[in-house]
Structures are given as C-alpha cells and as structure tokens.
Amino acid sequence: MTGELRGVDGVLPAALAAAQAGRRLIVPLANGAEAAIAGHVEAFTARTLLEVCAALNG
C-alpha cells in the first residue's frame, strides 16, 4: 500500500456536477485534464493520499 491514486472513469460528469454546485474537486493526477474540460470548477490533482490530506488541510 503506497497511497498512490489511480485514474478512474467518470471524472467529467463529477467535475460538471461540482461546477454546477459551486464545489471544489480533488482528482487523481491522471484525470486532471479530463476535469479541466468541465471549466469553471476548482479542480486539484493529487498523486497520493498524502497530497489529498495536504490539500484538505490548507
């Protein structure tokens, strides 16, 4: 267990929903470009769970 995040399917619909709801989104690095397609959403990318924790804490 390395804490590494893997790319997933379905990031674009999630990013569109986050944009519509005015929410932020954290996605695996491999899905960053897909999340960016949604536009008008603050999407952070992370390689590991540790990076997710860092983004959530500040």
mmCIF file with all atom_site columns, C-alpha atoms in Angstrom:
data_model
loop_
_atom_site.group_PDB
_atom_site.id
_atom_site.type_symbol
_atom_site.label_atom_id
_atom_site.label_alt_id
_atom_site.label_comp_id
_atom_site.label_asym_id
_atom_site.label_entity_id
_atom_site.label_seq_id
_atom_site.pdbx_PDB_ins_code
_atom_site.Cartn_x
_atom_site.Cartn_y
_atom_site.Cartn_z
_atom_site.occupancy
_atom_site.B_iso_or_equiv
_atom_site.pdbx_formal_charge
_atom_site.auth_seq_id
_atom_site.auth_comp_id
_atom_site.auth_asym_id
_atom_site.auth_atom_id
_atom_site.pdbx_PDB_model_num
ATOM 1  C CA . MET A 1 1  ? 0.000   0.000  0.000   1.00 0.00 ? 1  MET A CA 1
ATOM 2  C CA . THR A 1 2  ? 1.681   3.123  -1.267  1.00 0.00 ? 2  THR A CA 1
ATOM 3  C CA . GLY A 1 3  ? -1.248  5.521  -1.109  1.00 0.00 ? 3  GLY A CA 1
ATOM 4  C CA . GLU A 1 4  ? -0.888  6.169  -4.831  1.00 0.00 ? 4  GLU A CA 1
ATOM 5  C CA . LEU A 1 5  ? -4.071  7.341  -6.562  1.00 0.00 ? 5  LEU A CA 1
ATOM 6  C CA . ARG A 1 6  ? -5.024  5.690  -9.837  1.00 0.00 ? 6  ARG A CA 1
ATOM 7  C CA . GLY A 1 7  ? -7.020  7.202  -12.649 1.00 0.00 ? 7  GLY A CA 1
ATOM 8  C CA . VAL A 1 8  ? -10.747 6.468  -12.683 1.00 0.00 ? 8  VAL A CA 1
ATOM 9  C CA . ASP A 1 9  ? -13.649 6.624  -15.131 1.00 0.00 ? 9  ASP A CA 1
ATOM 10 C CA . GLY A 1 10 ? -16.376 9.232  -14.795 1.00 0.00 ? 10 GLY A CA 1
ATOM 11 C CA . VAL A 1 11 ? -14.404 12.296 -13.745 1.00 0.00 ? 11 VAL A CA 1
ATOM 12 C CA . LEU A 1 12 ? -16.001 14.591 -16.324 1.00 0.00 ? 12 LEU A CA 1
ATOM 13 C CA . PRO A 1 13 ? -19.580 14.125 -15.031 1.00 0.00 ? 13 PRO A CA 1
ATOM 14 C CA . ALA A 1 14 ? -18.310 14.562 -11.467 1.00 0.00 ? 14 ALA A CA 1
ATOM 15 C CA . ALA A 1 15 ? -16.476 17.747 -12.434 1.00 0.00 ? 15 ALA A CA 1
ATOM 16 C CA . LEU A 1 16 ? -19.548 19.121 -14.217 1.00 0.00 ? 16 LEU A CA 1
ATOM 17 C CA . ALA A 1 17 ? -21.675 18.415 -11.140 1.00 0.00 ? 17 ALA A CA 1
ATOM 18 C CA . ALA A 1 18 ? -19.086 20.061 -8.881  1.00 0.00 ? 18 ALA A CA 1
ATOM 19 C CA . ALA A 1 19 ? -19.033 23.131 -11.126 1.00 0.00 ? 19 ALA A CA 1
ATOM 20 C CA . GLN A 1 20 ? -22.822 23.374 -11.114 1.00 0.00 ? 20 GLN A CA 1
ATOM 21 C CA . ALA A 1 21 ? -22.906 23.040 -7.309  1.00 0.00 ? 21 ALA A CA 1
ATOM 22 C CA . GLY A 1 22 ? -20.083 25.538 -6.806  1.00 0.00 ? 22 GLY A CA 1
ATOM 23 C CA . ARG A 1 23 ? -17.897 22.895 -5.175  1.00 0.00 ? 23 ARG A CA 1
ATOM 24 C CA . ARG A 1 24 ? -14.202 22.051 -5.458  1.00 0.00 ? 24 ARG A CA 1
ATOM 25 C CA . LEU A 1 25 ? -12.893 18.699 -6.609  1.00 0.00 ? 25 LEU A CA 1
ATOM 26 C CA . ILE A 1 26 ? -9.797  16.591 -5.966  1.00 0.00 ? 26 ILE A CA 1
ATOM 27 C CA . VAL A 1 27 ? -8.985  14.075 -8.696  1.00 0.00 ? 27 VAL A CA 1
ATOM 28 C CA . PRO A 1 28 ? -6.122  11.698 -9.442  1.00 0.00 ? 28 PRO A CA 1
ATOM 29 C CA . LEU A 1 29 ? -3.324  13.334 -11.434 1.00 0.00 ? 29 LEU A CA 1
ATOM 30 C CA . ALA A 1 30 ? -4.143  11.057 -14.380 1.00 0.00 ? 30 ALA A CA 1
ATOM 31 C CA . ASN A 1 31 ? -7.628  12.624 -14.577 1.00 0.00 ? 31 ASN A CA 1
ATOM 32 C CA . GLY A 1 32 ? -6.627  16.278 -14.273 1.00 0.00 ? 32 GLY A CA 1
ATOM 33 C CA . ALA A 1 33 ? -7.060  17.077 -17.968 1.00 0.00 ? 33 ALA A CA 1
ATOM 34 C CA . GLU A 1 34 ? -10.498 15.453 -18.018 1.00 0.00 ? 34 GLU A CA 1
ATOM 35 C CA . ALA A 1 35 ? -11.620 17.514 -15.005 1.00 0.00 ? 35 ALA A CA 1
ATOM 36 C CA . ALA A 1 36 ? -10.360 20.686 -16.685 1.00 0.00 ? 36 ALA A CA 1
ATOM 37 C CA . ILE A 1 37 ? -12.735 20.127 -19.616 1.00 0.00 ? 37 ILE A CA 1
ATOM 38 C CA . ALA A 1 38 ? -15.644 20.946 -17.289 1.00 0.00 ? 38 ALA A CA 1
ATOM 39 C CA . GLY A 1 39 ? -14.431 24.533 -16.921 1.00 0.00 ? 39 GLY A CA 1
ATOM 40 C CA . HIS A 1 40 ? -15.415 26.869 -14.082 1.00 0.00 ? 40 HIS A CA 1
ATOM 41 C CA . VAL A 1 41 ? -14.524 24.253 -11.455 1.00 0.00 ? 41 VAL A CA 1
ATOM 42 C CA . GLU A 1 42 ? -11.669 24.430 -8.989  1.00 0.00 ? 42 GLU A CA 1
ATOM 43 C CA . ALA A 1 43 ? -10.074 21.017 -9.502  1.00 0.00 ? 43 ALA A CA 1
ATOM 44 C CA . PHE A 1 44 ? -6.983  19.928 -7.614  1.00 0.00 ? 44 PHE A CA 1
ATOM 45 C CA . THR A 1 45 ? -4.911  16.955 -8.709  1.00 0.00 ? 45 THR A CA 1
ATOM 46 C CA . ALA A 1 46 ? -3.126  14.588 -6.376  1.00 0.00 ? 46 ALA A CA 1
ATOM 47 C CA . ARG A 1 47 ? -0.730  11.681 -6.827  1.00 0.00 ? 47 ARG A CA 1
ATOM 48 C CA . THR A 1 48 ? -1.139  10.207 -3.333  1.00 0.00 ? 48 THR A CA 1
ATOM 49 C CA . LEU A 1 49 ? -3.495  10.158 -0.365  1.00 0.00 ? 49 LEU A CA 1
ATOM 50 C CA . LEU A 1 50 ? -0.934  12.282 1.478   1.00 0.00 ? 50 LEU A CA 1
ATOM 51 C CA . GLU A 1 51 ? -1.349  15.000 -1.168  1.00 0.00 ? 51 GLU A CA 1
ATOM 52 C CA . VAL A 1 52 ? -5.139  14.781 -0.746  1.00 0.00 ? 52 VAL A CA 1
ATOM 53 C CA . CYS A 1 53 ? -4.730  15.306 3.015   1.00 0.00 ? 53 CYS A CA 1
ATOM 54 C CA . ALA A 1 54 ? -2.436  18.275 2.403   1.00 0.00 ? 54 ALA A CA 1
ATOM 55 C CA . ALA A 1 55 ? -4.986  19.861 0.039   1.00 0.00 ? 55 ALA A CA 1
ATOM 56 C CA . LEU A 1 56 ? -7.780  19.383 2.561   1.00 0.00 ? 56 LEU A CA 1
ATOM 57 C CA . ASN A 1 57 ? -5.720  20.873 5.382   1.00 0.00 ? 57 ASN A CA 1
ATOM 58 C CA . GLY A 1 58 ? -4.741  24.007 3.709   1.00 0.00 ? 58 GLY A CA 1
#
